[in-house]
């Protein structure tokens, strides 16, 4: 259940008819990259241009006649902080091309093409959540997304109206083993599903969890992964029903449970994220948990407005005392996803 940050990736795009794709980013040194749309080849590009080029490739591969574009990008989404700057970049370009070329694709369809761009062209095995969040989120709402059938529901998430704030703490670390670890988690979950005879772990009902865990008693590692996924799905459902019934403060403990499960069962946290969560809670936060792919990146912290400064200072002091790089702390307001500005 993602929501969109107020940060924006912005694209200024014009059509070309000569098969040329020109890419420029205000945030990267290196000038304009010029490519031919007919020559775009998956996994041929290890630089940032693979993300926008991948979007053009994916659109063309899906049969949409994109004959070129001039693309200028600029983004305030922190890159590599676990906040999906890559999805923001992909989706804003896909939306612009959808408009310029009159493709008539819906948000969820653009999200799927962007995921394909990242999976196949960039070569990163990401899911569909981030792209869907960038394409489909609405202001003041979180997005309850079923990644199996892409069905979605907007869930009220207007914290300011309730006297609350959600802080993002970007730990500014990314531990180098994260990619290999992602593959291991994924393989472990697939093994768990196979052992339990289901297509995916989401098919294990929460009230069947104990029985499922008994069947996995011989494989402690898989058992922990399964326990995380099944309880996490249940936590999402709890948060949805709490938000829909206006009990926003009550999601705090659910966030904390989620962090414990990510730390102890899924084991993708790290000392910086754990310190953030522990310190924020001690300083009065209602809830906190890591977000994103783990092993660094960011945590989210739910606080009363009156406690924002105390919690922020406590986290900054704890990082300094531990000798960690100073974290970046900012407020996250559930914002609108990609749209045409002009
Ligand atoms: P995340 O999506 O969590 O921020 P990724 O590693 O998936 O991390 O994506 C970050 C990459 O996206 C950067 O290394 C860069 O290649 C690209 N990127 C992000 N923002 C920009 C930008 N403003 N201009 C150019 N490339 C960008
Ligand atoms: Mg990314």
CSV table of C-alpha atoms and ligand atoms in Angstrom, one decimal:
chain,number,residue,atom,x,y,z
A,1,UNK,CA,0.0,0.0,0.0
A,2,UNK,CA,2.0,2.9,-1.3
A,3,UNK,CA,1.3,6.6,-1.4
A,4,UNK,CA,3.0,9.2,-3.6
A,5,UNK,CA,5.5,11.7,-2.2
A,6,UNK,CA,5.2,15.5,-2.9
A,7,UNK,CA,8.6,15.2,-4.7
A,8,UNK,CA,8.3,15.4,-8.4
A,9,UNK,CA,10.1,14.1,-11.5
A,10,UNK,CA,9.2,16.6,-14.3
A,11,UNK,CA,9.6,15.9,-18.0
A,12,UNK,CA,9.5,18.4,-20.9
A,13,UNK,CA,9.0,16.4,-24.0
A,14,UNK,CA,8.4,17.1,-27.7
A,15,UNK,CA,7.7,14.6,-30.5
A,16,UNK,CA,10.1,13.8,-33.3
A,17,UNK,CA,9.4,12.0,-36.5
A,18,UNK,CA,13.0,11.1,-37.5
A,19,UNK,CA,13.5,8.1,-35.2
A,20,UNK,CA,15.9,10.0,-32.9
A,21,UNK,CA,15.6,10.0,-29.1
A,22,UNK,CA,17.4,12.7,-27.3
A,23,UNK,CA,17.7,12.5,-23.5
A,24,UNK,CA,18.9,15.1,-21.0
A,25,UNK,CA,18.7,15.2,-17.2
A,26,UNK,CA,19.1,18.5,-15.3
A,27,UNK,CA,20.4,16.3,-12.4
A,28,UNK,CA,23.2,14.5,-14.2
A,29,UNK,CA,26.4,15.9,-15.7
A,30,UNK,CA,27.0,14.7,-19.2
A,31,UNK,CA,25.0,16.6,-21.7
A,32,UNK,CA,22.6,15.1,-24.2
A,33,UNK,CA,22.5,11.5,-25.1
A,34,UNK,CA,21.3,10.8,-28.6
A,35,UNK,CA,19.9,7.3,-29.5
A,36,UNK,CA,17.9,5.8,-32.4
A,37,UNK,CA,14.6,4.3,-31.3
A,38,UNK,CA,15.0,1.4,-33.7
A,39,UNK,CA,18.3,0.5,-32.2
A,40,UNK,CA,17.3,0.3,-28.5
A,41,UNK,CA,18.5,-3.0,-27.1
A,42,UNK,CA,17.7,-4.4,-23.6
A,43,UNK,CA,20.5,-4.4,-21.1
A,44,UNK,CA,22.8,-2.5,-23.4
A,45,UNK,CA,23.0,0.6,-21.3
A,46,UNK,CA,24.3,0.8,-17.8
A,47,UNK,CA,23.8,4.5,-17.3
A,48,UNK,CA,20.7,6.6,-16.2
A,49,UNK,CA,19.5,6.8,-19.8
A,50,UNK,CA,18.5,3.2,-19.6
A,51,UNK,CA,15.4,4.2,-17.6
A,52,UNK,CA,13.9,6.6,-20.2
A,53,UNK,CA,15.2,4.7,-23.2
A,54,UNK,CA,13.6,1.6,-21.7
A,55,UNK,CA,10.2,3.3,-21.6
A,56,UNK,CA,10.4,4.1,-25.3
A,57,UNK,CA,11.6,0.5,-26.0
A,58,UNK,CA,8.7,-0.9,-24.0
A,59,UNK,CA,6.1,1.2,-25.7
A,60,UNK,CA,7.5,0.3,-29.1
A,61,UNK,CA,7.7,-3.4,-28.1
A,62,UNK,CA,4.0,-3.2,-27.2
A,63,UNK,CA,3.2,-2.0,-30.7
A,64,UNK,CA,3.0,1.7,-30.2
A,65,UNK,CA,4.7,3.6,-33.0
A,66,UNK,CA,7.0,6.1,-31.1
A,67,UNK,CA,9.0,7.9,-33.7
A,68,UNK,CA,11.3,9.8,-31.4
A,69,UNK,CA,11.4,12.5,-28.8
A,70,UNK,CA,13.4,15.3,-27.2
A,71,UNK,CA,13.3,14.7,-23.5
A,72,UNK,CA,14.4,16.9,-20.7
A,73,UNK,CA,14.0,15.5,-17.2
A,74,UNK,CA,14.5,17.0,-13.7
A,75,UNK,CA,13.6,15.4,-10.4
A,76,UNK,CA,13.5,16.2,-6.7
A,77,UNK,CA,12.9,12.5,-5.8
A,78,UNK,CA,16.0,11.5,-3.9
A,79,UNK,CA,17.8,8.8,-6.0
A,80,UNK,CA,18.8,5.5,-4.5
A,81,UNK,CA,17.0,6.3,-1.2
A,82,UNK,CA,14.5,3.5,-1.6
A,83,UNK,CA,11.8,6.0,-2.6
A,84,UNK,CA,11.7,4.9,-6.3
A,85,UNK,CA,13.2,7.8,-8.2
A,86,UNK,CA,13.5,5.3,-11.1
A,87,UNK,CA,9.7,4.7,-11.2
A,88,UNK,CA,9.1,8.5,-11.1
A,89,UNK,CA,11.3,9.0,-14.1
A,90,UNK,CA,9.8,6.2,-16.1
A,91,UNK,CA,6.2,7.0,-15.4
A,92,UNK,CA,6.5,10.8,-16.1
A,93,UNK,CA,8.0,10.0,-19.5
A,94,UNK,CA,5.5,7.3,-20.3
A,95,UNK,CA,2.7,9.7,-19.5
A,96,UNK,CA,4.1,12.4,-21.7
A,97,UNK,CA,4.5,10.1,-24.6
A,98,UNK,CA,1.0,8.7,-24.0
A,99,UNK,CA,-0.2,12.2,-24.4
A,100,UNK,CA,2.0,13.3,-27.3
A,101,UNK,CA,1.3,10.2,-29.3
A,102,UNK,CA,-2.4,9.9,-28.4
A,103,UNK,CA,-1.9,6.3,-27.2
A,104,UNK,CA,-4.9,6.4,-24.8
A,105,UNK,CA,-3.3,4.2,-22.3
A,106,UNK,CA,-4.6,4.2,-18.7
A,107,UNK,CA,-2.4,4.7,-15.6
A,108,UNK,CA,-2.1,1.0,-14.7
A,109,UNK,CA,-1.2,0.2,-18.3
A,110,UNK,CA,1.6,2.8,-18.3
A,111,UNK,CA,2.8,1.3,-15.0
A,112,UNK,CA,3.0,-2.1,-16.5
A,113,UNK,CA,5.0,-0.9,-19.4
A,114,UNK,CA,7.4,1.0,-17.1
A,115,UNK,CA,7.9,-2.2,-15.0
A,116,UNK,CA,8.7,-4.0,-18.2
A,117,UNK,CA,11.2,-1.3,-19.2
A,118,UNK,CA,12.9,-1.7,-15.8
A,119,UNK,CA,12.8,-5.5,-15.7
A,120,UNK,CA,13.9,-6.2,-19.3
A,121,UNK,CA,15.6,-3.0,-20.6
A,122,UNK,CA,17.4,-1.9,-17.4
A,123,UNK,CA,17.6,-5.4,-16.1
A,124,UNK,CA,16.3,-4.9,-12.6
A,125,UNK,CA,13.8,-7.5,-11.2
A,126,UNK,CA,11.4,-4.9,-9.6
A,127,UNK,CA,7.7,-5.4,-8.9
A,128,UNK,CA,4.8,-3.2,-10.1
A,129,UNK,CA,4.1,-1.3,-7.0
A,130,UNK,CA,6.3,1.7,-7.4
A,131,UNK,CA,5.3,2.4,-11.0
A,132,UNK,CA,1.6,2.1,-10.1
A,133,UNK,CA,2.1,4.5,-7.2
A,134,UNK,CA,3.7,7.1,-9.5
A,135,UNK,CA,1.0,6.6,-12.1
A,136,UNK,CA,-2.2,6.2,-10.0
A,137,UNK,CA,-1.9,7.8,-6.5
A,138,UNK,CA,-4.2,10.6,-5.5
A,139,UNK,CA,-3.7,13.5,-3.2
A,140,UNK,CA,-4.7,12.7,0.5
A,141,UNK,CA,-4.9,9.0,-0.2
A,142,UNK,CA,-2.8,5.8,-0.1
A,143,UNK,CA,-3.3,3.2,-2.8
A,144,UNK,CA,-4.5,-0.3,-1.8
A,145,UNK,CA,-3.1,-2.2,-4.7
A,146,UNK,CA,-3.5,-5.9,-5.5
A,147,UNK,CA,-0.4,-6.7,-7.6
A,148,UNK,CA,-2.0,-9.9,-8.9
A,149,UNK,CA,-4.8,-8.4,-10.8
A,150,UNK,CA,-3.8,-4.7,-10.5
A,151,UNK,CA,-7.1,-3.9,-8.9
A,152,UNK,CA,-6.9,-0.8,-6.7
A,153,UNK,CA,-8.7,1.3,-4.2
A,154,UNK,CA,-8.0,4.8,-2.9
A,155,UNK,CA,-7.7,4.8,0.9
A,156,UNK,CA,-8.1,8.1,2.8
A,157,UNK,CA,-4.7,9.2,4.2
A,158,UNK,CA,-5.0,12.8,5.1
A,159,UNK,CA,-2.8,12.9,8.1
A,160,UNK,CA,-2.6,16.7,8.5
A,161,UNK,CA,-6.4,16.8,9.0
A,162,UNK,CA,-5.9,14.6,12.0
A,163,UNK,CA,-3.0,16.6,13.5
A,164,UNK,CA,-0.5,14.0,12.4
A,165,UNK,CA,2.6,14.0,10.3
A,166,UNK,CA,4.5,11.3,8.5
A,167,UNK,CA,8.3,11.7,8.4
A,168,UNK,CA,10.6,10.0,6.0
A,169,UNK,CA,14.1,9.3,7.4
A,170,UNK,CA,16.5,8.7,4.6
A,171,UNK,CA,19.4,6.9,6.3
A,172,UNK,CA,21.6,7.7,3.2
A,173,UNK,CA,23.1,4.2,3.4
A,174,UNK,CA,22.8,1.5,0.9
A,175,UNK,CA,24.5,-1.7,1.9
A,176,UNK,CA,26.3,-3.3,-1.0
A,177,UNK,CA,24.9,-6.9,-0.6
A,178,UNK,CA,21.3,-5.8,-1.1
A,179,UNK,CA,20.8,-7.1,-4.7
A,180,UNK,CA,22.0,-10.6,-3.9
A,181,UNK,CA,19.9,-10.6,-0.8
A,182,UNK,CA,16.8,-9.6,-2.8
A,183,UNK,CA,17.3,-12.6,-5.0
A,184,UNK,CA,17.6,-14.9,-2.0
A,185,UNK,CA,14.4,-13.7,-0.4
A,186,UNK,CA,12.5,-14.1,-3.6
A,187,UNK,CA,13.8,-17.6,-4.2
A,188,UNK,CA,13.0,-18.5,-0.6
A,189,UNK,CA,9.4,-17.2,-1.0
A,190,UNK,CA,9.0,-19.2,-4.2
A,191,UNK,CA,10.3,-22.3,-2.4
A,192,UNK,CA,7.8,-21.7,0.4
A,193,UNK,CA,5.0,-21.4,-2.0
A,194,UNK,CA,6.0,-24.6,-3.8
A,195,UNK,CA,6.3,-26.5,-0.5
A,196,UNK,CA,2.8,-25.3,0.4
A,197,UNK,CA,1.4,-26.1,-3.0
A,198,UNK,CA,0.2,-22.5,-3.7
A,199,UNK,CA,1.0,-20.2,-6.6
A,200,UNK,CA,2.2,-17.4,-4.3
A,201,UNK,CA,2.4,-16.9,-0.6
A,202,UNK,CA,-0.6,-14.5,-0.7
A,203,UNK,CA,-2.7,-17.6,-1.3
A,204,UNK,CA,-1.9,-18.8,2.3
A,205,UNK,CA,-4.8,-17.4,4.4
A,206,UNK,CA,-3.9,-15.7,7.6
A,207,UNK,CA,-6.0,-18.1,9.6
A,208,UNK,CA,-4.1,-21.0,8.0
A,209,UNK,CA,-0.7,-19.6,8.9
A,210,UNK,CA,-0.1,-21.9,11.9
A,211,UNK,CA,-0.8,-25.0,9.9
A,212,UNK,CA,1.4,-23.7,7.0
A,213,UNK,CA,4.3,-23.1,9.4
A,214,UNK,CA,4.0,-26.6,10.9
A,215,UNK,CA,4.5,-27.9,7.4
A,216,UNK,CA,7.7,-25.8,7.0
A,217,UNK,CA,9.1,-26.8,10.4
A,218,UNK,CA,12.2,-28.4,8.8
A,219,UNK,CA,13.2,-25.2,7.0
A,220,UNK,CA,13.6,-22.4,9.5
A,221,UNK,CA,14.7,-19.9,6.8
A,222,UNK,CA,11.7,-20.5,4.5
A,223,UNK,CA,9.4,-20.6,7.5
A,224,UNK,CA,10.4,-17.1,8.5
A,225,UNK,CA,10.0,-15.7,5.0
A,226,UNK,CA,6.5,-17.2,4.8
A,227,UNK,CA,5.6,-15.9,8.2
A,228,UNK,CA,6.6,-12.4,7.2
A,229,UNK,CA,4.7,-12.3,3.9
A,230,UNK,CA,1.5,-13.8,5.3
A,231,UNK,CA,1.5,-11.5,8.4
A,232,UNK,CA,2.4,-8.5,6.3
A,233,UNK,CA,-0.6,-9.0,4.0
A,234,UNK,CA,-2.8,-9.2,7.1
A,235,UNK,CA,-1.2,-6.0,8.4
A,236,UNK,CA,-2.0,-4.2,5.2
A,237,UNK,CA,-5.6,-5.2,5.5
A,238,UNK,CA,-5.7,-4.0,9.1
A,239,UNK,CA,-4.2,-0.7,8.1
A,240,UNK,CA,-6.8,-0.3,5.3
A,241,UNK,CA,-9.7,-1.0,7.7
A,242,UNK,CA,-8.3,1.4,10.4
A,243,UNK,CA,-7.8,4.2,7.9
A,244,UNK,CA,-11.3,3.6,6.3
A,245,UNK,CA,-12.9,3.8,9.8
A,246,UNK,CA,-10.9,6.9,10.7
A,247,UNK,CA,-8.7,5.3,13.4
A,248,UNK,CA,-5.6,6.7,12.0
A,249,UNK,CA,-3.5,6.7,15.2
A,250,UNK,CA,-4.1,3.0,15.6
A,251,UNK,CA,-2.0,2.2,12.6
A,252,UNK,CA,1.1,3.1,14.6
A,253,UNK,CA,1.5,-0.2,16.3
A,254,UNK,CA,0.9,-2.0,13.0
A,255,UNK,CA,3.8,-0.2,11.5
A,256,UNK,CA,6.0,-1.2,14.4
A,257,UNK,CA,4.9,-4.9,14.0
A,258,UNK,CA,5.8,-4.6,10.3
A,259,UNK,CA,9.2,-3.4,11.1
A,260,UNK,CA,9.9,-6.2,13.6
A,261,UNK,CA,8.8,-8.7,11.0
A,262,UNK,CA,11.0,-7.2,8.3
A,263,UNK,CA,13.9,-7.1,10.8
A,264,UNK,CA,13.5,-10.5,12.4
A,265,UNK,CA,11.7,-12.7,9.9
A,266,UNK,CA,12.4,-11.2,6.5
A,267,UNK,CA,15.8,-9.9,7.7
A,268,UNK,CA,16.2,-7.0,5.3
A,269,UNK,CA,16.7,-4.2,7.9
A,270,UNK,CA,20.1,-2.8,9.0
A,271,UNK,CA,21.5,-1.0,12.0
A,272,UNK,CA,20.6,2.5,10.7
A,273,UNK,CA,17.0,1.6,10.0
A,274,UNK,CA,16.6,-0.2,13.4
A,275,UNK,CA,18.2,2.8,15.2
A,276,UNK,CA,15.7,5.1,13.4
A,277,UNK,CA,12.7,3.1,14.4
A,278,UNK,CA,13.8,2.5,18.0
A,279,UNK,CA,14.8,6.1,18.6
A,280,UNK,CA,11.7,7.6,17.0
A,281,UNK,CA,9.5,5.4,19.2
A,282,UNK,CA,11.4,6.3,22.4
A,283,UNK,CA,11.0,10.0,21.4
A,284,UNK,CA,7.2,9.6,21.2
A,285,UNK,CA,6.4,8.5,17.7
A,286,UNK,CA,3.2,6.6,17.3
A,287,UNK,CA,4.7,4.1,14.9
A,288,UNK,CA,7.7,3.6,12.5
A,289,UNK,CA,9.0,1.1,10.1
A,290,UNK,CA,11.5,0.7,7.3
A,291,UNK,CA,10.2,1.1,3.7
A,292,UNK,CA,11.5,0.2,0.3
A,293,UNK,CA,13.9,-2.7,-0.5
A,294,UNK,CA,15.9,-2.8,2.7
A,295,UNK,CA,19.5,-2.9,3.7
A,296,UNK,CA,19.5,0.9,3.9
A,297,UNK,CA,17.2,3.5,2.3
A,298,UNK,CA,14.4,5.0,4.3
A,299,UNK,CA,12.1,4.6,7.2
A,300,UNK,CA,8.7,6.2,7.8
A,301,UNK,CA,7.7,7.6,11.1
A,302,UNK,CA,4.1,8.5,12.2
A,303,UNK,CA,4.1,11.4,14.8
A,304,UNK,CA,1.8,13.9,16.4
A,305,UNK,CA,2.5,17.3,14.9
A,306,UNK,CA,3.7,18.5,18.4
A,307,UNK,CA,6.3,15.8,18.5
A,308,UNK,CA,7.9,16.4,15.0
A,309,UNK,CA,10.9,18.4,16.3
A,310,UNK,CA,11.6,16.2,19.3
A,311,UNK,CA,11.5,13.0,17.1
A,312,UNK,CA,13.6,14.5,14.4
A,313,UNK,CA,16.3,15.8,16.8
A,314,UNK,CA,16.3,12.5,18.7
A,315,UNK,CA,17.0,10.6,15.4
A,316,UNK,CA,19.7,13.0,14.3
A,317,UNK,CA,21.4,12.8,17.7
A,318,UNK,CA,21.3,9.0,17.8
A,319,UNK,CA,22.9,8.8,14.3
A,320,UNK,CA,25.6,11.2,15.4
A,321,UNK,CA,26.2,9.3,18.6
A,322,UNK,CA,26.5,6.0,16.6
A,323,UNK,CA,28.9,7.6,14.2
A,324,UNK,CA,26.5,7.1,11.2
A,325,UNK,CA,26.2,9.6,8.3
A,326,UNK,CA,23.6,12.3,9.2
A,327,UNK,CA,20.2,11.2,7.9
A,328,UNK,CA,17.9,13.3,5.8
A,329,UNK,CA,14.5,13.9,7.5
A,330,UNK,CA,11.5,15.3,5.7
A,331,UNK,CA,7.8,15.3,5.8
A,332,UNK,CA,5.8,13.1,3.5
A,333,UNK,CA,2.4,14.3,2.4
A,334,UNK,CA,0.3,11.9,0.4
A,335,UNK,CA,0.3,13.6,-3.0
A,336,UNK,CA,-1.0,13.2,-6.5
A,337,UNK,CA,0.7,10.9,-8.9
A,338,UNK,CA,1.9,11.8,-12.4
A,339,UNK,CA,-0.2,14.3,-14.4
A,340,UNK,CA,0.1,16.8,-17.2
A,341,UNK,CA,1.2,20.2,-15.9
A,342,UNK,CA,0.9,22.2,-19.1
B,1,LIG,P1,15.4,4.3,-6.5
B,1,LIG,O1,14.5,4.0,-7.5
B,1,LIG,O2,15.1,3.6,-5.2
B,1,LIG,O3,15.7,5.8,-6.2
B,1,LIG,P2,17.2,3.0,-8.3
B,1,LIG,O4,18.6,2.5,-8.2
B,1,LIG,O5,16.1,2.1,-8.7
B,1,LIG,O6,16.8,3.7,-6.9
B,1,LIG,O7,17.1,4.3,-9.3
B,1,LIG,C1,18.1,5.3,-9.2
B,1,LIG,C2,18.6,5.6,-10.6
B,1,LIG,O8,17.6,6.2,-11.4
B,1,LIG,C3,19.8,6.5,-10.6
B,1,LIG,O9,21.0,5.8,-10.4
B,1,LIG,C4,19.7,7.1,-12.0
B,1,LIG,O10,20.2,6.2,-12.9
B,1,LIG,C5,18.2,7.2,-12.2
B,1,LIG,N1,17.7,8.5,-11.9
B,1,LIG,C6,17.0,8.9,-10.8
B,1,LIG,N2,16.7,10.2,-10.8
B,1,LIG,C7,17.3,10.7,-11.9
B,1,LIG,C8,17.4,12.0,-12.5
B,1,LIG,N3,16.8,13.1,-11.9
B,1,LIG,N4,18.1,12.1,-13.6
B,1,LIG,C9,18.6,11.1,-14.2
B,1,LIG,N5,18.6,9.8,-13.7
B,1,LIG,C10,17.9,9.6,-12.6
B,2,LIG,MG1,14.1,2.1,-8.3
